[in-house]
Every structure is written in structure tokens, then in C-alpha cells.
């Protein structure tokens, strides 16, 4: 497996390096820009779907200071790193990291106030089905928030999509269509350069 395949599902030594790089790299600036579009109550229950190395779980925990954040990822390497990064909150009972598939979420209906997906929907094989599952686990009026480094049209991301198995780029109109099919409403998009975020309400 090439090193860049670890973007999709980190495995082995290359995966460990990829996850640490994501936690410490430019993804932080994207996340801070994205989170600026959200109002997060201190007692919010949040799911970070495709949590990677857990850096955004940590950011969400800081905003939901008396709430709870669950991180989910299907990479064992990512889960291990995310647990390490968020160990204190896990020990305090404010955080849980789960190994699982976003297409078959292991949570009860109406569980979360907010579900976030940072830099991950590119790799979801059936967006409408997965978005529908996310809608199910959101509470009424809950928010699903997507934040991507690519707006679906930038040449740099297109190069990666050509070499990473299963990676698909989406623009705002495509994501809006998927979300509408999944039953979401009040869909809003914003872009900054090549960055894209989309907010939708159950």
C-alpha cells in the first residue's frame, strides 16, 4: 500500500505517521475556520465521524466544556492515537473513542446535538445512505456539519483523488443534493479559497 492510501484508512507505520501529521499539520487551520460557523453549547453531545487522530475531538471537548464528545473511526491506528490525544477527557468520562464504520453507526437514535465530519466524506462509499444514518442519530433540530479542504474543483485535490483508492471530491451542490435526499433541511454552505463547509439541520 502506498503512503497516500493511509489518507483513506491509516494502517501500520505509514498510518501512524499520517495520523500524527494530520494532527499537527494544516488541518488545524481548516478546523478552526470550520468551527467558527457553529454555535456549540457547553453541554452538547457531539459525534466526530471519521475522527482520525483525535485533534478535532479535543477542539470539540474544549467548546463543550460540560458535554460529551464521541469520536468514531474505522482505522485502529486512528482510534489508538485519538485515545492517546484525549486520554484525560476519556478518564473523566467526557469522551469516548469508538472503532466503527460511519455507514453503520453503533449509536441509538436521537443521541447527538451535533455530528461533525472533517476531511472525511471523500471516502464514504454511499453518502446518501451514510448521511441518512447520521440524521437518525441526531436529536430533533440537531446539526450535521461537513468541513472539507477541497471544494471539489481544486487541481491539487484532484491529483490526490486520482491516486487514492475510493476518494471522491464533492462540491457544494453535490453535498446539498445528498443532504436533501437524506432528509436534512436549512442547508447552508460557505467557502474560503478551496475550503468548503456545509451545515444542515435535522
JSON list of N, CA and C in Angstrom, two decimals, residues 1-23 26-27 30 49-53 72-78 118-124 147-150 156-169:
[
{"chain": "A", "resi": 1, "resn": "UNK", "atom": "N", "xyz": [0.84, -1.20, 0.00]},
{"chain": "A", "resi": 1, "resn": "UNK", "atom": "CA", "xyz": [0.00, 0.00, 0.00]},
{"chain": "A", "resi": 1, "resn": "UNK", "atom": "C", "xyz": [0.88, 1.25, 0.00]},
{"chain": "A", "resi": 2, "resn": "UNK", "atom": "N", "xyz": [0.57, 2.21, -0.89]},
{"chain": "A", "resi": 2, "resn": "UNK", "atom": "CA", "xyz": [1.35, 3.44, -0.94]},
{"chain": "A", "resi": 2, "resn": "UNK", "atom": "C", "xyz": [1.06, 4.29, 0.29]},
{"chain": "A", "resi": 3, "resn": "UNK", "atom": "N", "xyz": [1.98, 5.19, 0.59]},
{"chain": "A", "resi": 3, "resn": "UNK", "atom": "CA", "xyz": [1.83, 6.04, 1.78]},
{"chain": "A", "resi": 3, "resn": "UNK", "atom": "C", "xyz": [0.53, 6.84, 1.74]},
{"chain": "A", "resi": 4, "resn": "UNK", "atom": "N", "xyz": [0.16, 7.34, 0.55]},
{"chain": "A", "resi": 4, "resn": "UNK", "atom": "CA", "xyz": [-1.02, 8.19, 0.45]},
{"chain": "A", "resi": 4, "resn": "UNK", "atom": "C", "xyz": [-2.33, 7.44, 0.65]},
{"chain": "A", "resi": 5, "resn": "UNK", "atom": "N", "xyz": [-2.30, 6.11, 0.52]},
{"chain": "A", "resi": 5, "resn": "UNK", "atom": "CA", "xyz": [-3.51, 5.34, 0.82]},
{"chain": "A", "resi": 5, "resn": "UNK", "atom": "C", "xyz": [-3.90, 5.45, 2.29]},
{"chain": "A", "resi": 6, "resn": "UNK", "atom": "N", "xyz": [-2.92, 5.82, 3.11]},
{"chain": "A", "resi": 6, "resn": "UNK", "atom": "CA", "xyz": [-3.19, 6.00, 4.54]},
{"chain": "A", "resi": 6, "resn": "UNK", "atom": "C", "xyz": [-4.07, 7.21, 4.82]},
{"chain": "A", "resi": 7, "resn": "UNK", "atom": "N", "xyz": [-4.26, 8.06, 3.83]},
{"chain": "A", "resi": 7, "resn": "UNK", "atom": "CA", "xyz": [-5.20, 9.16, 3.99]},
{"chain": "A", "resi": 7, "resn": "UNK", "atom": "C", "xyz": [-6.61, 8.62, 4.16]},
{"chain": "A", "resi": 8, "resn": "UNK", "atom": "N", "xyz": [-6.89, 7.53, 3.43]},
{"chain": "A", "resi": 8, "resn": "UNK", "atom": "CA", "xyz": [-8.22, 6.92, 3.47]},
{"chain": "A", "resi": 8, "resn": "UNK", "atom": "C", "xyz": [-8.41, 6.09, 4.73]},
{"chain": "A", "resi": 9, "resn": "UNK", "atom": "N", "xyz": [-7.46, 5.20, 5.01]},
{"chain": "A", "resi": 9, "resn": "UNK", "atom": "CA", "xyz": [-7.55, 4.36, 6.20]},
{"chain": "A", "resi": 9, "resn": "UNK", "atom": "C", "xyz": [-6.14, 4.09, 6.71]},
{"chain": "A", "resi": 10, "resn": "UNK", "atom": "N", "xyz": [-5.68, 4.87, 7.68]},
{"chain": "A", "resi": 10, "resn": "UNK", "atom": "CA", "xyz": [-4.32, 4.70, 8.20]},
{"chain": "A", "resi": 10, "resn": "UNK", "atom": "C", "xyz": [-4.08, 3.30, 8.76]},
{"chain": "A", "resi": 11, "resn": "UNK", "atom": "N", "xyz": [-2.97, 2.71, 8.32]},
{"chain": "A", "resi": 11, "resn": "UNK", "atom": "CA", "xyz": [-2.59, 1.38, 8.79]},
{"chain": "A", "resi": 11, "resn": "UNK", "atom": "C", "xyz": [-1.07, 1.32, 8.93]},
{"chain": "A", "resi": 12, "resn": "UNK", "atom": "N", "xyz": [-0.59, 0.51, 9.88]},
{"chain": "A", "resi": 12, "resn": "UNK", "atom": "CA", "xyz": [0.83, 0.27, 10.04]},
{"chain": "A", "resi": 12, "resn": "UNK", "atom": "C", "xyz": [1.62, 1.53, 10.36]},
{"chain": "A", "resi": 13, "resn": "UNK", "atom": "N", "xyz": [2.92, 1.48, 10.11]},
{"chain": "A", "resi": 13, "resn": "UNK", "atom": "CA", "xyz": [3.81, 2.60, 10.42]},
{"chain": "A", "resi": 13, "resn": "UNK", "atom": "C", "xyz": [3.45, 3.83, 9.60]},
{"chain": "A", "resi": 14, "resn": "UNK", "atom": "N", "xyz": [3.18, 3.61, 8.31]},
{"chain": "A", "resi": 14, "resn": "UNK", "atom": "CA", "xyz": [2.79, 4.74, 7.47]},
{"chain": "A", "resi": 14, "resn": "UNK", "atom": "C", "xyz": [1.54, 5.42, 7.98]},
{"chain": "A", "resi": 15, "resn": "UNK", "atom": "N", "xyz": [0.60, 4.63, 8.46]},
{"chain": "A", "resi": 15, "resn": "UNK", "atom": "CA", "xyz": [-0.63, 5.18, 9.01]},
{"chain": "A", "resi": 15, "resn": "UNK", "atom": "C", "xyz": [-0.38, 6.00, 10.27]},
{"chain": "A", "resi": 16, "resn": "UNK", "atom": "N", "xyz": [0.52, 5.50, 11.13]},
{"chain": "A", "resi": 16, "resn": "UNK", "atom": "CA", "xyz": [0.85, 6.23, 12.35]},
{"chain": "A", "resi": 16, "resn": "UNK", "atom": "C", "xyz": [1.45, 7.59, 12.01]},
{"chain": "A", "resi": 17, "resn": "UNK", "atom": "N", "xyz": [2.34, 7.60, 11.02]},
{"chain": "A", "resi": 17, "resn": "UNK", "atom": "CA", "xyz": [2.95, 8.87, 10.61]},
{"chain": "A", "resi": 17, "resn": "UNK", "atom": "C", "xyz": [1.92, 9.80, 10.00]},
{"chain": "A", "resi": 18, "resn": "UNK", "atom": "N", "xyz": [1.01, 9.26, 9.21]},
{"chain": "A", "resi": 18, "resn": "UNK", "atom": "CA", "xyz": [-0.02, 10.06, 8.57]},
{"chain": "A", "resi": 18, "resn": "UNK", "atom": "C", "xyz": [-0.93, 10.71, 9.61]},
{"chain": "A", "resi": 19, "resn": "UNK", "atom": "N", "xyz": [-1.37, 9.91, 10.60]},
{"chain": "A", "resi": 19, "resn": "UNK", "atom": "CA", "xyz": [-2.27, 10.43, 11.63]},
{"chain": "A", "resi": 19, "resn": "UNK", "atom": "C", "xyz": [-1.61, 11.53, 12.45]},
{"chain": "A", "resi": 20, "resn": "UNK", "atom": "N", "xyz": [-0.36, 11.33, 12.83]},
{"chain": "A", "resi": 20, "resn": "UNK", "atom": "CA", "xyz": [0.35, 12.36, 13.59]},
{"chain": "A", "resi": 20, "resn": "UNK", "atom": "C", "xyz": [0.53, 13.62, 12.75]},
{"chain": "A", "resi": 21, "resn": "UNK", "atom": "N", "xyz": [0.79, 13.43, 11.46]},
{"chain": "A", "resi": 21, "resn": "UNK", "atom": "CA", "xyz": [0.93, 14.57, 10.57]},
{"chain": "A", "resi": 21, "resn": "UNK", "atom": "C", "xyz": [-0.35, 15.36, 10.43]},
{"chain": "A", "resi": 22, "resn": "UNK", "atom": "N", "xyz": [-1.47, 14.65, 10.34]},
{"chain": "A", "resi": 22, "resn": "UNK", "atom": "CA", "xyz": [-2.77, 15.31, 10.26]},
{"chain": "A", "resi": 22, "resn": "UNK", "atom": "C", "xyz": [-3.06, 16.11, 11.52]},
{"chain": "A", "resi": 23, "resn": "UNK", "atom": "N", "xyz": [-2.71, 15.55, 12.67]},
{"chain": "A", "resi": 23, "resn": "UNK", "atom": "CA", "xyz": [-2.96, 16.24, 13.94]},
{"chain": "A", "resi": 23, "resn": "UNK", "atom": "C", "xyz": [-2.15, 17.52, 14.07]},
{"chain": "A", "resi": 26, "resn": "UNK", "atom": "N", "xyz": [-1.73, 21.39, 8.65]},
{"chain": "A", "resi": 26, "resn": "UNK", "atom": "CA", "xyz": [-2.60, 22.50, 8.29]},
{"chain": "A", "resi": 26, "resn": "UNK", "atom": "C", "xyz": [-4.08, 22.22, 8.55]},
{"chain": "A", "resi": 27, "resn": "UNK", "atom": "N", "xyz": [-4.41, 20.98, 8.88]},
{"chain": "A", "resi": 27, "resn": "UNK", "atom": "CA", "xyz": [-5.81, 20.65, 9.16]},
{"chain": "A", "resi": 27, "resn": "UNK", "atom": "C", "xyz": [-6.35, 21.48, 10.33]},
{"chain": "A", "resi": 30, "resn": "UNK", "atom": "N", "xyz": [-7.93, 24.69, 9.06]},
{"chain": "A", "resi": 30, "resn": "UNK", "atom": "CA", "xyz": [-9.22, 24.38, 8.45]},
{"chain": "A", "resi": 30, "resn": "UNK", "atom": "C", "xyz": [-10.28, 24.15, 9.53]},
{"chain": "A", "resi": 49, "resn": "UNK", "atom": "N", "xyz": [-17.46, 12.13, 13.34]},
{"chain": "A", "resi": 49, "resn": "UNK", "atom": "CA", "xyz": [-17.47, 10.94, 12.48]},
{"chain": "A", "resi": 49, "resn": "UNK", "atom": "C", "xyz": [-16.24, 10.95, 11.58]},
{"chain": "A", "resi": 50, "resn": "UNK", "atom": "N", "xyz": [-15.44, 9.89, 11.68]},
{"chain": "A", "resi": 50, "resn": "UNK", "atom": "CA", "xyz": [-14.17, 9.86, 10.97]},
{"chain": "A", "resi": 50, "resn": "UNK", "atom": "C", "xyz": [-13.18, 10.74, 11.70]},
{"chain": "A", "resi": 51, "resn": "UNK", "atom": "N", "xyz": [-12.97, 10.44, 12.97]},
{"chain": "A", "resi": 51, "resn": "UNK", "atom": "CA", "xyz": [-12.25, 11.36, 13.87]},
{"chain": "A", "resi": 51, "resn": "UNK", "atom": "C", "xyz": [-10.74, 11.38, 13.66]},
{"chain": "A", "resi": 52, "resn": "UNK", "atom": "N", "xyz": [-10.20, 10.45, 12.87]},
{"chain": "A", "resi": 52, "resn": "UNK", "atom": "CA", "xyz": [-8.76, 10.46, 12.64]},
{"chain": "A", "resi": 52, "resn": "UNK", "atom": "C", "xyz": [-7.98, 10.38, 13.94]},
{"chain": "A", "resi": 53, "resn": "UNK", "atom": "N", "xyz": [-6.96, 11.23, 14.05]},
{"chain": "A", "resi": 53, "resn": "UNK", "atom": "CA", "xyz": [-6.10, 11.19, 15.23]},
{"chain": "A", "resi": 53, "resn": "UNK", "atom": "C", "xyz": [-6.62, 11.91, 16.45]},
{"chain": "A", "resi": 72, "resn": "UNK", "atom": "N", "xyz": [-15.42, 8.57, 16.29]},
{"chain": "A", "resi": 72, "resn": "UNK", "atom": "CA", "xyz": [-15.56, 7.27, 15.63]},
{"chain": "A", "resi": 72, "resn": "UNK", "atom": "C", "xyz": [-14.68, 7.21, 14.40]},
{"chain": "A", "resi": 73, "resn": "UNK", "atom": "N", "xyz": [-13.96, 6.11, 14.24]},
{"chain": "A", "resi": 73, "resn": "UNK", "atom": "CA", "xyz": [-13.12, 5.92, 13.05]},
{"chain": "A", "resi": 73, "resn": "UNK", "atom": "C", "xyz": [-12.98, 4.42, 12.80]},
{"chain": "A", "resi": 74, "resn": "UNK", "atom": "N", "xyz": [-12.83, 4.05, 11.52]},
{"chain": "A", "resi": 74, "resn": "UNK", "atom": "CA", "xyz": [-12.69, 2.63, 11.21]},
{"chain": "A", "resi": 74, "resn": "UNK", "atom": "C", "xyz": [-11.24, 2.18, 11.13]},
{"chain": "A", "resi": 75, "resn": "UNK", "atom": "N", "xyz": [-10.32, 3.09, 11.40]},
{"chain": "A", "resi": 75, "resn": "UNK", "atom": "CA", "xyz": [-8.90, 2.74, 11.44]},
{"chain": "A", "resi": 75, "resn": "UNK", "atom": "C", "xyz": [-8.46, 2.51, 12.89]},
{"chain": "A", "resi": 76, "resn": "UNK", "atom": "N", "xyz": [-7.93, 1.33, 13.16]},
{"chain": "A", "resi": 76, "resn": "UNK", "atom": "CA", "xyz": [-7.45, 1.04, 14.51]},
{"chain": "A", "resi": 76, "resn": "UNK", "atom": "C", "xyz": [-6.30, 1.97, 14.90]},
{"chain": "A", "resi": 77, "resn": "UNK", "atom": "N", "xyz": [-5.48, 2.34, 13.92]},
{"chain": "A", "resi": 77, "resn": "UNK", "atom": "CA", "xyz": [-4.37, 3.26, 14.17]},
{"chain": "A", "resi": 77, "resn": "UNK", "atom": "C", "xyz": [-4.90, 4.62, 14.61]},
{"chain": "A", "resi": 78, "resn": "UNK", "atom": "N", "xyz": [-5.94, 5.11, 13.91]},
{"chain": "A", "resi": 78, "resn": "UNK", "atom": "CA", "xyz": [-6.54, 6.40, 14.26]},
{"chain": "A", "resi": 78, "resn": "UNK", "atom": "C", "xyz": [-7.19, 6.35, 15.64]},
{"chain": "A", "resi": 118, "resn": "UNK", "atom": "N", "xyz": [-14.91, 16.14, 9.48]},
{"chain": "A", "resi": 118, "resn": "UNK", "atom": "CA", "xyz": [-13.81, 16.94, 8.96]},
{"chain": "A", "resi": 118, "resn": "UNK", "atom": "C", "xyz": [-12.93, 16.09, 8.02]},
{"chain": "A", "resi": 119, "resn": "UNK", "atom": "N", "xyz": [-12.81, 16.52, 6.79]},
{"chain": "A", "resi": 119, "resn": "UNK", "atom": "CA", "xyz": [-11.88, 15.90, 5.86]},
{"chain": "A", "resi": 119, "resn": "UNK", "atom": "C", "xyz": [-12.09, 14.39, 5.72]},
{"chain": "A", "resi": 120, "resn": "UNK", "atom": "N", "xyz": [-13.34, 13.96, 5.64]},
{"chain": "A", "resi": 120, "resn": "UNK", "atom": "CA", "xyz": [-13.58, 12.51, 5.64]},
{"chain": "A", "resi": 120, "resn": "UNK", "atom": "C", "xyz": [-14.66, 12.04, 4.68]},
{"chain": "A", "resi": 121, "resn": "UNK", "atom": "N", "xyz": [-15.61, 12.90, 4.29]},
{"chain": "A", "resi": 121, "resn": "UNK", "atom": "CA", "xyz": [-16.70, 12.42, 3.44]},
{"chain": "A", "resi": 121, "resn": "UNK", "atom": "C", "xyz": [-16.21, 11.99, 2.06]},
{"chain": "A", "resi": 122, "resn": "UNK", "atom": "N", "xyz": [-14.98, 12.40, 1.68]},
{"chain": "A", "resi": 122, "resn": "UNK", "atom": "CA", "xyz": [-14.40, 11.95, 0.41]},
{"chain": "A", "resi": 122, "resn": "UNK", "atom": "C", "xyz": [-14.37, 10.43, 0.30]},
{"chain": "A", "resi": 123, "resn": "UNK", "atom": "N", "xyz": [-14.28, 9.78, 1.46]},
{"chain": "A", "resi": 123, "resn": "UNK", "atom": "CA", "xyz": [-14.02, 8.34, 1.49]},
{"chain": "A", "resi": 123, "resn": "UNK", "atom": "C", "xyz": [-15.26, 7.52, 1.85]},
{"chain": "A", "resi": 124, "resn": "UNK", "atom": "N", "xyz": [-16.41, 8.16, 1.97]},
{"chain": "A", "resi": 124, "resn": "UNK", "atom": "CA", "xyz": [-17.64, 7.46, 2.32]},
{"chain": "A", "resi": 124, "resn": "UNK", "atom": "C", "xyz": [-18.28, 6.90, 1.04]},
{"chain": "A", "resi": 147, "resn": "UNK", "atom": "N", "xyz": [-16.84, 19.63, 6.82]},
{"chain": "A", "resi": 147, "resn": "UNK", "atom": "CA", "xyz": [-15.78, 20.61, 6.57]},
{"chain": "A", "resi": 147, "resn": "UNK", "atom": "C", "xyz": [-14.68, 19.93, 5.75]},
{"chain": "A", "resi": 148, "resn": "UNK", "atom": "N", "xyz": [-14.48, 20.44, 4.52]},
{"chain": "A", "resi": 148, "resn": "UNK", "atom": "CA", "xyz": [-13.52, 19.84, 3.60]},
{"chain": "A", "resi": 148, "resn": "UNK", "atom": "C", "xyz": [-12.46, 20.84, 3.16]},
{"chain": "A", "resi": 149, "resn": "UNK", "atom": "N", "xyz": [-11.26, 20.36, 2.99]},
{"chain": "A", "resi": 149, "resn": "UNK", "atom": "CA", "xyz": [-10.18, 21.20, 2.47]},
{"chain": "A", "resi": 149, "resn": "UNK", "atom": "C", "xyz": [-10.37, 21.46, 0.98]},
{"chain": "A", "resi": 150, "resn": "UNK", "atom": "N", "xyz": [-11.13, 20.60, 0.32]},
{"chain": "A", "resi": 150, "resn": "UNK", "atom": "CA", "xyz": [-11.39, 20.75, -1.12]},
{"chain": "A", "resi": 150, "resn": "UNK", "atom": "C", "xyz": [-12.84, 21.13, -1.37]},
{"chain": "A", "resi": 156, "resn": "UNK", "atom": "N", "xyz": [-5.17, 20.55, -6.99]},
{"chain": "A", "resi": 156, "resn": "UNK", "atom": "CA", "xyz": [-4.31, 19.78, -6.08]},
{"chain": "A", "resi": 156, "resn": "UNK", "atom": "C", "xyz": [-5.05, 18.57, -5.52]},
{"chain": "A", "resi": 157, "resn": "UNK", "atom": "N", "xyz": [-6.29, 18.79, -5.08]},
{"chain": "A", "resi": 157, "resn": "UNK", "atom": "CA", "xyz": [-7.08, 17.69, -4.54]},
{"chain": "A", "resi": 157, "resn": "UNK", "atom": "C", "xyz": [-7.42, 16.67, -5.63]},
{"chain": "A", "resi": 158, "resn": "UNK", "atom": "N", "xyz": [-7.63, 17.14, -6.84]},
{"chain": "A", "resi": 158, "resn": "UNK", "atom": "CA", "xyz": [-7.92, 16.23, -7.95]},
{"chain": "A", "resi": 158, "resn": "UNK", "atom": "C", "xyz": [-6.76, 15.26, -8.18]},
{"chain": "A", "resi": 159, "resn": "UNK", "atom": "N", "xyz": [-5.53, 15.73, -7.99]},
{"chain": "A", "resi": 159, "resn": "UNK", "atom": "CA", "xyz": [-4.36, 14.85, -8.13]},
{"chain": "A", "resi": 159, "resn": "UNK", "atom": "C", "xyz": [-4.40, 13.72, -7.10]},
{"chain": "A", "resi": 160, "resn": "UNK", "atom": "N", "xyz": [-4.75, 14.07, -5.85]},
{"chain": "A", "resi": 160, "resn": "UNK", "atom": "CA", "xyz": [-4.83, 13.05, -4.80]},
{"chain": "A", "resi": 160, "resn": "UNK", "atom": "C", "xyz": [-5.97, 12.07, -5.07]},
{"chain": "A", "resi": 161, "resn": "UNK", "atom": "N", "xyz": [-7.08, 12.58, -5.57]},
{"chain": "A", "resi": 161, "resn": "UNK", "atom": "CA", "xyz": [-8.23, 11.71, -5.85]},
{"chain": "A", "resi": 161, "resn": "UNK", "atom": "C", "xyz": [-7.90, 10.67, -6.92]},
{"chain": "A", "resi": 162, "resn": "UNK", "atom": "N", "xyz": [-6.95, 10.99, -7.77]},
{"chain": "A", "resi": 162, "resn": "UNK", "atom": "CA", "xyz": [-6.55, 10.07, -8.83]},
{"chain": "A", "resi": 162, "resn": "UNK", "atom": "C", "xyz": [-5.65, 8.94, -8.32]},
{"chain": "A", "resi": 163, "resn": "UNK", "atom": "N", "xyz": [-4.97, 9.18, -7.20]},
{"chain": "A", "resi": 163, "resn": "UNK", "atom": "CA", "xyz": [-4.02, 8.17, -6.71]},
{"chain": "A", "resi": 163, "resn": "UNK", "atom": "C", "xyz": [-4.47, 7.47, -5.43]},
{"chain": "A", "resi": 164, "resn": "UNK", "atom": "N", "xyz": [-5.52, 7.98, -4.79]},
{"chain": "A", "resi": 164, "resn": "UNK", "atom": "CA", "xyz": [-6.01, 7.36, -3.55]},
{"chain": "A", "resi": 164, "resn": "UNK", "atom": "C", "xyz": [-7.29, 6.60, -3.85]},
{"chain": "A", "resi": 165, "resn": "UNK", "atom": "N", "xyz": [-7.26, 5.30, -3.62]},
{"chain": "A", "resi": 165, "resn": "UNK", "atom": "CA", "xyz": [-8.41, 4.44, -3.91]},
{"chain": "A", "resi": 165, "resn": "UNK", "atom": "C", "xyz": [-9.64, 4.90, -3.12]},
{"chain": "A", "resi": 166, "resn": "UNK", "atom": "N", "xyz": [-10.77, 5.00, -3.83]},
{"chain": "A", "resi": 166, "resn": "UNK", "atom": "CA", "xyz": [-12.03, 5.29, -3.15]},
{"chain": "A", "resi": 166, "resn": "UNK", "atom": "C", "xyz": [-12.25, 6.73, -2.78]},
{"chain": "A", "resi": 167, "resn": "UNK", "atom": "N", "xyz": [-11.35, 7.63, -3.19]},
{"chain": "A", "resi": 167, "resn": "UNK", "atom": "CA", "xyz": [-11.51, 9.05, -2.84]},
{"chain": "A", "resi": 167, "resn": "UNK", "atom": "C", "xyz": [-12.32, 9.75, -3.92]},
{"chain": "A", "resi": 168, "resn": "UNK", "atom": "N", "xyz": [-13.38, 10.47, -3.50]},
{"chain": "A", "resi": 168, "resn": "UNK", "atom": "CA", "xyz": [-14.21, 11.23, -4.43]},
{"chain": "A", "resi": 168, "resn": "UNK", "atom": "C", "xyz": [-14.40, 12.64, -3.90]},
{"chain": "A", "resi": 169, "resn": "UNK", "atom": "N", "xyz": [-14.23, 13.60, -4.78]},
{"chain": "A", "resi": 169, "resn": "UNK", "atom": "CA", "xyz": [-14.39, 15.00, -4.40]},
{"chain": "A", "resi": 169, "resn": "UNK", "atom": "C", "xyz": [-15.82, 15.45, -4.67]}
]
